[in-house]
CSV table of C-alpha atoms in Angstrom, one decimal:
chain,number,residue,atom,x,y,z
R,1130,MET,CA,82.5,7.8,89.2
R,1131,GLY,CA,83.5,9.4,86.0
R,1132,LYS,CA,86.1,11.7,84.4
R,1133,LEU,CA,86.0,14.7,82.2
R,1134,GLU,CA,88.7,14.5,79.5
R,1135,LEU,CA,89.7,17.7,77.7
R,1136,LEU,CA,89.3,17.3,73.9
R,1137,GLN,CA,90.1,20.8,72.6
R,1138,THR,CA,90.6,24.4,73.7
R,1139,LEU,CA,89.4,27.1,71.3
R,1140,THR,CA,90.5,30.7,71.3
R,1141,GLY,CA,89.6,33.7,69.2
R,1142,HIS,CA,87.2,35.8,71.3
R,1143,VAL,CA,88.8,38.9,73.0
R,1144,GLY,CA,87.6,39.1,76.7
R,1145,ARG,CA,85.1,36.9,78.4
R,1146,VAL,CA,83.1,34.3,76.5
R,1147,TRP,CA,79.6,34.5,77.9
R,1148,SER,CA,77.7,31.8,76.1
R,1149,ALA,CA,77.6,29.1,73.5
R,1150,ALA,CA,74.9,27.0,71.9
R,1151,TRP,CA,74.9,23.8,69.8
R,1152,HIS,CA,73.2,23.7,66.4
R,1153,PRO,CA,70.5,21.0,66.5
R,1154,THR,CA,72.6,18.8,64.3
R,1155,GLY,CA,75.6,19.0,66.6
R,1156,THR,CA,78.0,19.6,63.7
R,1157,VAL,CA,78.2,23.4,64.4
R,1158,PHE,CA,78.0,25.6,67.5
R,1159,ALA,CA,77.9,29.4,68.1
R,1160,SER,CA,79.6,31.4,70.8
R,1161,CYS,CA,79.4,35.0,71.9
R,1162,GLY,CA,81.2,37.4,74.2
R,1163,GLU,CA,82.4,40.7,75.5
R,1164,ASP,CA,84.0,41.5,72.1
R,1165,LYS,CA,80.6,42.1,70.5
R,1166,THR,CA,81.0,39.2,68.1
R,1167,VAL,CA,79.3,35.9,67.4
R,1168,ARG,CA,81.5,33.1,66.2
R,1169,VAL,CA,80.3,30.0,64.4
R,1170,TRP,CA,82.5,26.9,64.8
R,1171,ALA,CA,82.4,23.9,62.6
R,1172,GLN,CA,83.8,20.3,62.9
R,1173,SER,CA,86.5,19.1,60.6
R,1174,GLU,CA,85.6,16.4,58.0
R,1175,ALA,CA,87.4,13.9,60.2
R,1176,GLY,CA,85.1,14.9,63.0
R,1177,ASP,CA,87.9,15.3,65.6
R,1178,ARG,CA,88.7,19.0,65.6
R,1179,TRP,CA,86.7,22.3,65.7
R,1180,ALA,CA,87.6,25.6,64.0
R,1181,ALA,CA,86.0,29.0,63.6
R,1182,GLN,CA,84.0,29.0,60.4
R,1183,THR,CA,82.4,32.5,60.5
R,1184,VAL,CA,82.7,35.6,62.7
R,1185,LEU,CA,79.6,37.8,62.8
R,1186,THR,CA,80.7,41.3,63.7
R,1187,ASP,CA,78.1,43.8,62.4
R,1188,GLY,CA,75.0,42.9,64.3
R,1189,GLN,CA,75.3,44.6,67.7
R,1190,SER,CA,77.2,47.4,69.3
R,1191,ARG,CA,77.8,46.1,72.9
R,1192,THR,CA,78.6,42.8,74.7
R,1193,ILE,CA,76.6,39.8,73.3
R,1194,ARG,CA,75.4,37.9,76.3
R,1195,ASP,CA,73.6,34.9,74.8
R,1196,VAL,CA,73.0,32.9,71.6
R,1197,ALA,CA,70.4,30.4,70.6
R,1198,TRP,CA,69.6,28.3,67.5
R,1199,SER,CA,66.1,27.6,66.4
R,1200,TYR,CA,65.0,24.0,66.5
R,1201,CYS,CA,64.9,23.9,62.7
R,1202,GLY,CA,68.5,25.1,62.6
R,1203,GLN,CA,67.8,27.9,60.1
R,1204,TYR,CA,68.0,30.8,62.5
R,1205,LEU,CA,70.5,32.0,65.1
R,1206,ALA,CA,69.5,34.7,67.7
R,1207,SER,CA,71.9,36.8,69.7
R,1208,ALA,CA,71.0,38.9,72.8
R,1209,SER,CA,73.1,42.0,73.5
R,1210,PHE,CA,73.7,44.6,76.2
R,1211,ASP,CA,72.8,47.2,73.5
R,1212,THR,CA,69.1,46.3,74.3
R,1213,THR,CA,68.5,44.4,71.0
R,1214,VAL,CA,68.2,40.8,69.8
R,1215,ALA,CA,69.6,40.1,66.3
R,1216,ILE,CA,68.2,37.3,64.2
R,1217,TRP,CA,70.7,35.7,61.8
R,1218,ASP,CA,70.0,33.3,58.9
R,1219,ARG,CA,71.9,32.1,55.9
R,1220,LYS,CA,69.2,32.0,53.3
R,1221,SER,CA,71.6,33.8,50.9
R,1222,GLY,CA,74.3,31.3,51.6
R,1223,GLU,CA,76.2,33.5,54.1
R,1224,PHE,CA,75.1,34.5,57.6
R,1225,GLU,CA,73.2,37.8,57.5
R,1226,CYS,CA,71.3,39.7,60.2
R,1227,ASN,CA,67.8,39.9,58.7
R,1228,ALA,CA,65.9,41.2,61.8
R,1229,THR,CA,66.7,43.2,64.9
R,1230,LEU,CA,64.2,43.0,67.7
R,1231,GLU,CA,63.9,46.2,69.7
R,1232,GLY,CA,61.8,47.1,72.8
R,1233,HIS,CA,63.7,46.3,75.9
R,1234,ASP,CA,64.8,49.3,77.9
R,1235,ASN,CA,68.1,47.8,79.2
R,1236,GLU,CA,70.6,45.0,78.5
R,1237,VAL,CA,69.1,41.8,77.1
R,1238,LYS,CA,70.4,38.8,79.0
R,1239,SER,CA,68.9,35.7,77.4
R,1240,VAL,CA,67.1,34.5,74.3
R,1241,THR,CA,65.4,31.2,73.6
R,1242,TRP,CA,63.3,29.6,70.8
R,1243,SER,CA,60.2,27.4,71.5
R,1244,ARG,CA,60.1,23.8,70.4
R,1245,SER,CA,57.3,24.6,68.0
R,1246,GLY,CA,59.5,27.2,66.3
R,1247,SER,CA,56.7,29.8,66.3
R,1248,LEU,CA,57.8,31.7,69.5
R,1249,LEU,CA,60.9,33.4,70.8
R,1250,ALA,CA,61.4,34.7,74.3
R,1251,THR,CA,63.8,37.3,75.6
R,1252,CYS,CA,64.6,38.8,79.1
R,1253,SER,CA,66.4,41.8,80.3
R,1254,ARG,CA,67.8,43.9,83.0
R,1255,ASP,CA,64.7,46.0,82.7
R,1256,LYS,CA,62.9,43.2,84.7
R,1257,SER,CA,60.7,42.1,81.9
R,1258,VAL,CA,60.2,39.0,79.8
R,1259,TRP,CA,59.0,39.4,76.2
R,1260,ILE,CA,57.4,36.8,74.0
R,1261,TRP,CA,57.6,37.2,70.2
R,1262,GLU,CA,55.6,35.5,67.6
R,1263,ILE,CA,57.3,34.6,64.4
R,1264,HIS,CA,55.5,34.9,61.1
R,1265,HIS,CA,57.1,33.0,58.2
R,1266,ALA,CA,55.8,33.6,54.7
R,1267,PRO,CA,57.2,32.2,51.4
R,1268,ASP,CA,59.4,34.7,49.5
R,1269,GLN,CA,58.9,37.4,52.1
R,1270,GLU,CA,60.9,38.7,55.1
R,1271,ASP,CA,60.1,37.0,58.4
R,1272,GLU,CA,58.1,39.1,60.8
R,1273,TYR,CA,58.5,39.2,64.6
R,1274,GLU,CA,55.6,40.5,66.6
R,1275,CYS,CA,55.7,41.0,70.4
R,1276,VAL,CA,52.6,39.3,71.8
R,1277,ALA,CA,53.4,39.7,75.5
R,1278,VAL,CA,55.4,41.8,77.9
R,1279,LEU,CA,55.5,40.0,81.3
R,1280,ASN,CA,56.5,42.0,84.4
R,1281,GLY,CA,56.4,39.3,87.1
R,1282,HIS,CA,59.9,39.8,88.3
R,1283,THR,CA,61.0,42.7,90.6
R,1284,GLN,CA,64.7,42.6,89.5
R,1285,ASP,CA,67.0,41.9,86.6
R,1286,VAL,CA,65.8,38.7,84.7
R,1287,LYS,CA,68.9,36.5,84.0
R,1288,LYS,CA,67.6,33.6,81.9
R,1289,VAL,CA,64.6,32.4,79.9
R,1290,CYS,CA,64.1,28.7,78.9
R,1291,TRP,CA,61.3,27.0,77.0
R,1292,HIS,CA,59.9,23.6,78.0
R,1293,PRO,CA,61.2,20.9,75.6
R,1294,HIS,CA,57.7,19.9,74.4
R,1295,ASP,CA,55.1,22.5,75.3
R,1296,ASP,CA,54.8,26.2,75.0
R,1297,LEU,CA,55.6,26.7,78.7
R,1298,LEU,CA,58.3,29.3,79.5
R,1299,ALA,CA,60.4,29.6,82.6
R,1300,SER,CA,62.5,32.6,83.7
R,1301,ALA,CA,65.1,33.1,86.4
R,1302,SER,CA,65.9,36.4,88.2
R,1303,TYR,CA,68.0,38.5,90.5
R,1304,ASP,CA,64.9,38.6,92.7
R,1305,ASN,CA,65.7,35.0,93.8
R,1306,THR,CA,62.7,33.5,92.1
R,1307,ILE,CA,61.7,31.4,89.0
R,1308,ARG,CA,58.6,32.3,87.1
R,1309,LEU,CA,56.5,30.1,84.7
R,1310,TYR,CA,54.3,31.4,81.9
R,1311,ARG,CA,51.7,29.8,79.7
R,1312,GLN,CA,49.0,30.8,77.3
R,1313,ASP,CA,45.5,30.8,78.5
R,1314,PRO,CA,43.5,28.8,76.0
R,1315,ALA,CA,40.4,30.8,76.7
R,1316,ASP,CA,41.7,34.1,75.4
R,1317,ASN,CA,45.3,33.3,74.2
R,1318,GLU,CA,46.7,35.8,76.7
R,1319,TRP,CA,49.9,34.9,78.4
R,1320,GLU,CA,49.6,34.3,82.2
R,1321,MET,CA,52.1,34.0,85.0
R,1322,LEU,CA,51.9,31.1,87.3
R,1323,ASP,CA,52.9,31.2,91.0
R,1324,PRO,CA,56.6,31.9,91.5
R,1325,LEU,CA,59.0,29.1,92.5
R,1326,GLU,CA,60.6,30.2,95.7
R,1327,SER,CA,63.4,28.5,97.6
R,1328,HIS,CA,66.7,30.1,96.6
R,1329,THR,CA,68.1,32.7,98.9
R,1330,SER,CA,69.9,34.7,96.3
R,1331,THR,CA,70.0,35.4,92.5
R,1332,VAL,CA,68.9,32.5,90.3
R,1333,TRP,CA,71.4,32.6,87.4
R,1334,SER,CA,70.1,29.8,85.2
R,1335,ILE,CA,67.5,27.1,84.7
R,1336,ALA,CA,67.2,24.0,82.5
R,1337,PHE,CA,64.5,21.4,81.9
R,1338,ASP,CA,65.2,17.7,81.7
R,1339,ALA,CA,64.4,15.7,78.6
R,1340,THR,CA,60.9,14.8,79.8
R,1341,GLY,CA,60.0,18.3,80.8
R,1342,ARG,CA,58.7,17.0,84.2
R,1343,ARG,CA,61.8,18.4,86.0
R,1344,LEU,CA,63.4,21.8,86.1
R,1345,ALA,CA,66.9,22.5,87.6
R,1346,SER,CA,68.0,25.9,88.8
R,1347,CYS,CA,71.3,27.3,90.0
R,1348,SER,CA,72.1,30.3,92.2
R,1349,GLU,CA,74.3,32.8,93.8
R,1350,ASP,CA,73.5,30.9,97.0
R,1351,HIS,CA,75.9,28.1,95.9
R,1352,THR,CA,73.1,25.6,95.4
R,1353,VAL,CA,71.3,23.7,92.7
R,1354,LYS,CA,67.7,22.9,93.2
R,1355,LEU,CA,65.5,20.4,91.3
R,1356,TRP,CA,61.8,21.1,90.8
R,1357,GLN,CA,59.2,18.6,89.8
R,1358,ARG,CA,55.9,19.0,88.1
R,1359,TYR,CA,52.8,17.4,89.7
R,1360,GLY,CA,49.5,17.3,87.8
R,1361,PRO,CA,45.9,17.1,89.3
R,1362,ASP,CA,46.2,13.3,89.0
R,1363,ASN,CA,49.2,13.0,91.3
R,1364,THR,CA,49.0,10.2,93.9
R,1365,LEU,CA,50.7,12.2,96.7
R,1366,GLY,CA,47.7,14.4,97.4
R,1367,ILE,CA,49.5,17.5,96.4
R,1368,PRO,CA,46.8,20.1,95.8
R,1369,CYS,CA,46.6,21.5,92.3
R,1370,PRO,CA,44.4,24.7,92.3
R,1371,ALA,CA,42.1,25.1,89.3
R,1372,GLN,CA,43.2,21.7,88.1
R,1373,SER,CA,46.5,23.1,87.0
R,1374,ALA,CA,49.9,21.5,87.5
R,1375,VAL,CA,52.2,22.8,90.3
R,1376,TRP,CA,56.0,22.6,90.6
R,1377,LYS,CA,57.6,21.6,93.9
R,1378,CYS,CA,61.3,21.7,95.0
R,1379,VAL,CA,62.2,18.1,95.6
R,1380,CYS,CA,66.0,18.2,96.0
R,1381,THR,CA,68.7,20.7,96.9
R,1382,LEU,CA,72.3,20.0,96.0
R,1383,ALA,CA,74.3,21.9,98.6
R,1384,GLY,CA,77.9,21.8,99.8
R,1385,TYR,CA,79.4,21.0,96.4
R,1386,HIS,CA,80.0,24.5,95.0
R,1387,THR,CA,82.2,27.1,96.8
R,1388,ARG,CA,81.0,30.1,94.8
R,1389,SER,CA,78.1,31.2,92.7
R,1390,VAL,CA,76.7,28.6,90.2
R,1391,TYR,CA,76.3,30.5,87.0
R,1392,ASP,CA,74.9,27.8,84.6
R,1393,LEU,CA,73.7,24.3,84.4
R,1394,ASP,CA,72.6,21.9,81.7
R,1395,TRP,CA,70.7,18.6,81.8
R,1396,CYS,CA,71.9,16.1,79.2
R,1397,LYS,CA,68.9,15.0,77.2
R,1398,ARG,CA,70.6,11.7,76.3
R,1399,THR,CA,72.1,10.6,79.6
R,1400,GLY,CA,70.3,12.5,82.3
R,1401,LEU,CA,73.6,13.9,83.6
R,1402,LEU,CA,73.5,17.4,85.1
R,1403,ALA,CA,76.5,19.7,84.5
R,1404,THR,CA,77.2,22.9,86.4
R,1405,ALA,CA,79.4,26.0,85.7
R,1406,CYS,CA,80.7,27.7,88.8
R,1407,GLY,CA,82.5,30.9,89.8
R,1408,ASP,CA,85.2,28.7,91.4
R,1409,ASP,CA,86.4,27.9,87.9
R,1410,MET,CA,85.1,24.3,88.2
R,1411,VAL,CA,82.8,22.2,86.1
R,1412,ARG,CA,80.9,19.5,88.0
R,1413,VAL,CA,78.8,16.6,86.8
R,1414,PHE,CA,76.0,15.0,88.8
R,1415,ARG,CA,74.0,11.8,88.3
R,1416,GLU,CA,70.8,10.6,89.9
R,1417,THR,CA,71.5,7.6,92.1
R,1418,SER,CA,70.2,4.2,91.2
R,1419,ASP,CA,68.1,3.9,94.3
R,1420,SER,CA,66.7,7.5,94.0
R,1421,ASP,CA,63.0,8.0,95.0
R,1422,PRO,CA,61.3,9.8,92.1
R,1423,ASN,CA,59.6,12.2,94.5
R,1424,GLU,CA,62.6,12.8,96.8
R,1425,PRO,CA,65.5,12.3,94.3
R,1426,THR,CA,69.1,12.0,95.3
R,1427,PHE,CA,72.0,12.9,93.1
R,1428,GLU,CA,75.8,12.1,93.4
R,1429,LEU,CA,78.8,14.0,92.2
R,1430,VAL,CA,80.5,11.9,89.6
R,1431,ALA,CA,83.1,14.2,88.1
R,1432,ALA,CA,84.7,17.6,88.9
R,1433,VAL,CA,87.4,19.4,87.1
R,1434,GLU,CA,89.1,22.8,87.3
R,1435,ALA,CA,88.0,23.6,83.8
R,1436,HIS,CA,89.1,27.2,83.4
R,1437,THR,CA,91.4,29.8,85.0
R,1438,GLN,CA,88.4,32.2,85.7
R,1439,ASP,CA,84.6,31.9,86.2
R,1440,VAL,CA,82.9,29.3,84.1
R,1441,ASN,CA,79.9,31.0,82.4
R,1442,LYS,CA,78.3,28.2,80.3
R,1443,VAL,CA,77.9,24.4,80.1
R,1444,ALA,CA,76.1,22.8,77.2
R,1445,TRP,CA,75.8,19.1,76.5
R,1446,HIS,CA,76.0,17.9,72.8
R,1447,PRO,CA,72.5,17.2,71.5
R,1448,HIS,CA,73.4,13.8,70.1
R,1449,THR,CA,76.8,12.5,71.4
R,1450,PRO,CA,76.5,11.3,75.0
R,1451,GLY,CA,79.0,12.9,77.3
R,1452,THR,CA,80.4,15.6,75.0
R,1453,LEU,CA,80.3,19.0,76.9
R,1454,LEU,CA,81.0,22.6,75.8
R,1455,THR,CA,82.2,25.2,78.4
R,1456,THR,CA,82.9,28.9,78.2
R,1457,SER,CA,84.6,31.2,80.6
R,1458,ASP,CA,85.8,34.7,81.6
R,1459,ASP,CA,89.3,33.5,80.6
R,1460,GLY,CA,88.3,34.0,77.0
R,1461,GLU,CA,88.4,30.3,76.1
R,1462,ILE,CA,85.9,27.7,74.9
R,1463,LYS,CA,86.6,24.1,75.8
R,1464,LEU,CA,85.2,20.7,74.6
R,1465,TRP,CA,85.2,17.8,77.1
R,1466,GLN,CA,84.2,14.2,77.0
R,1467,TYR,CA,82.7,12.6,80.1
R,1468,ASN,CA,83.4,8.9,80.5
R,1469,GLU,CA,82.5,6.4,83.2
R,1470,THR,CA,85.5,5.0,85.1
R,1471,ASP,CA,85.7,1.8,87.1
């Protein structure tokens, strides 16, 4: 078993804090919320406390639902209910909004950068997923071109997430499904793969593990499901039409959460899986030592009443094992440290 120890509570946002994202270096993170602001938090020189460094207030006119840093760390994207995505950079030394992406017909719910850095994905209440190509040129403004509008979902799309190594995109929706998208090498057009169906209600969030061979999803149905990729060379005899990889649900974590599970994150360092729940709790799961790779089993190793209202976000630190960031409807951001106990 383990324990989550509270390191620090951060306040400043007015109203619910929807999301937060670590900078790739782990020395900075950004948060966003109902107050239409993005806050950038930095660590003290001693490395033991966090404080607001910058408040970005002039980018968007309604609730900001999600933030995401590019892998290079030079750009910060924020997705808003005002139907736009703002792209911030600090080329001038201060954070400035140097691009606003428009096109969605309704609230933008999520934004994510590809590992390659050349692609950005967004999703919206308008039921669509958009893929944007980024064109960087020396001494010129960056250009963002929409290269695909994907309409595979039949309801509000809640989350988009890129594969950690490949240009493979996943999305989660109010229609109870997960969709995967990839570029067809023959014509460079983006194609939708077969939907992943197993949840019985809204899929709120998704996260790949460090290898990219597993995907975790969480839902209004109070469960977490784990999906595994099988290629044409799999030894289990799982059919792979057209020699393409397929994803199968290999594990369901049920009976642990008493309300909707709004977010989850897979630690790239430790393999721990954290969940954010509508029962104000944060839970941490670990794969058991005797787990079958094709029928994995996970155990609950820590649970804490983290906030006084719904927990909206969990995000593991990119480098420090066990450090976890959480945000909530209660307006607070909290930093935790997970430690093993005897």
